Amino acid sequence: MSAAGVENNLLGGGHEERITLLLLFSCLVAASGGLLFGYEHGISGGVTSMESFLKKFFPGVYAEMKQDSTTSNYCKFNSQILTLFTSSLYISGFFASLVASHATTRFGRLFSMRVGGAFVFTGAAIGGAAINVYMLILSRILLGFGVGFTIQSVSVYLSETAPARYRGAIFNIYDICLTTAVLIANLVNYGSQKIEAGWGWRISLGAAALPAAFLAVGALFIPETPTSIIQRGGDINEASKVLQRLRGTSNVGKELEQLIAAAAEAPTSTTTGLRPLLKIFRRNYRPQLVIGIALPIFQQLAGINLIGVYAPVMFRTIGLKESASLLSALVTRLTATASNLVATPLIDRLGRRNFFFIGGFELFVSLVTAGSIMATHLGDHGTMQSQYAQILLFVFCLFISGFSWSWGPLPTLVPSEIFPLEVRSAGRSIGVALGLLFTAAMSQMMLFLLCYLKWGIFFFFGGWMFLITMFVFFFLPETKGLKLEEMDRLWKQHWYWKKFVNDEPENERLLSGAASFEPIK
């Protein structure tokens, strides 16, 4: 049976799926976790291009940029300490996301969201008050802890709360928050760099406390997911009432039965501690594990760190002044927000795979074009002519557009859909952790690669873009419209993955001890 056939069989099935105010409010609060990550993702590139910030914390980089005419355009910002300022967030996020797996399962999705908000709030306060590099790095580490907890718990919360047929659109709220936060970060950077006293960067770093406070406080007013209530041994009637309020109907019996059955296959012994992290490496979870790890890593190989995080640095490289550089980065973020809004109502209609293909083609063309322009119109010294700089800005906007409706939201959405409950939290933790670790590596290497590959860095990422689009074509089935509890049918019908899941006996999970459901205590 085709994926479309599976979808037709699973849609409906006794469920009444409506969009309620409680559902929208709950998902909006949870998705505001994207504000935390997006703001931190966007603020660092702009701050590291501010002269007052560089002069205070990285005087060597500042001196090369202002005084050294012998340094290549591509190497002026090549400082490992400077890139550590950016990558330290992702390194700490790697460790935090692994811890978040246990916390999210045992204490609930809302608990981890509140912890994440508290870490970000503290890190932002320290960053805004920093007087030396050590305080900056400590700030980024705390921010990373918050991001690690937030990404892991928010993705699980949204996937468990959203109705199947609207899951893509609702999940896209997270990415809208993320891109909007990056846009806000660019606006804040653009405004704060104009403060003549030179302390505007403190506003940029400290403002991260605002979305953190919104998430932490907002999580006090939204319900825990029915799945988490049941999994942790809560009252079934309470879970039923929450589900009725979320769905706007009392006809939730079928869905509640599926949630109880899924929880019965995820006993305490396999949902807490290190057991899920070990269990997930079993052969029958191979498809979900590979996809859950590959997509976040491939997201970084699309080149977003080059054009997204380091956009202000890139524009300084081609010769734009500080203010014009930040303004150009702002234009790319406006493009991202607009593109994400366009994709929201379509992602559940056109499907995940189609957006991967459309975006992949757009990214490949953009990277090759940008590399060609840089190769022919920017040498090691001097600046690029204004008309070519404007064309390059357009190409960057085209890249950001394609990324915003494909490799931006989908590597978070798809892994959040595919894991069964017994390994869902662990699966997302591993994917988030390795994604953040790879992001840290790319952030740390990016300016080094820019210095030594020069314009060739665009062709480097363009080549990867072609390969990962081929991976999606051959190995990723369509997941739109399918319920989380029925997602395993996809793998049993896939030309490649079926040999892993079909090798397992149908009752293996029951034999592993899942038959007697023991809730988490």
Short mmCIF file of C-alpha atoms in Angstrom, two decimals, residues 93 96-105 108-109 112-113 146-159 174 412 416 423-433 436:
data_model
loop_
_atom_site.label_atom_id
_atom_site.label_comp_id
_atom_site.label_asym_id
_atom_site.label_seq_id
_atom_site.Cartn_x
_atom_site.Cartn_y
_atom_site.Cartn_z
CA GLY A 93 23.01 22.36 24.51
CA ALA A 96 21.56 19.43 28.25
CA SER A 97 19.37 17.74 25.65
CA LEU A 98 20.54 14.29 26.79
CA VAL A 99 19.61 15.11 30.39
CA ALA A 100 16.32 16.56 29.14
CA SER A 101 15.26 13.14 27.86
CA HIS A 102 14.96 11.75 31.39
CA ALA A 103 13.46 14.94 32.83
CA THR A 104 10.84 15.24 30.10
CA THR A 105 9.72 11.64 30.53
CA GLY A 108 6.63 15.99 32.21
CA ARG A 109 7.02 18.15 29.10
CA SER A 112 11.53 20.78 31.01
CA MET A 113 10.10 23.84 29.29
CA GLY A 146 18.19 26.29 28.25
CA VAL A 147 18.10 25.70 24.50
CA GLY A 148 18.82 21.99 24.95
CA PHE A 149 15.94 21.52 27.38
CA THR A 150 13.61 23.69 25.35
CA ILE A 151 14.06 22.19 21.89
CA GLN A 152 13.68 18.65 23.19
CA SER A 153 10.58 19.24 25.32
CA VAL A 154 8.81 21.64 22.97
CA SER A 155 9.06 19.30 19.99
CA VAL A 156 7.61 16.41 22.03
CA TYR A 157 4.84 18.64 23.44
CA LEU A 158 3.77 19.91 20.02
CA SER A 159 3.82 16.49 18.39
CA TYR A 174 7.54 26.91 16.25
CA THR A 412 12.45 19.46 13.63
CA SER A 416 9.09 14.67 16.23
CA VAL A 423 11.51 5.87 22.79
CA ARG A 424 10.02 9.23 21.77
CA SER A 425 11.72 11.40 24.37
CA ALA A 426 15.02 9.53 24.00
CA GLY A 427 14.86 9.69 20.22
CA ARG A 428 14.29 13.43 20.19
CA SER A 429 17.05 13.92 22.77
CA ILE A 430 19.58 12.04 20.65
CA GLY A 431 18.55 13.91 17.51
CA VAL A 432 18.59 17.31 19.22
CA ALA A 433 21.89 16.55 20.99
CA LEU A 436 23.44 20.80 18.41
#
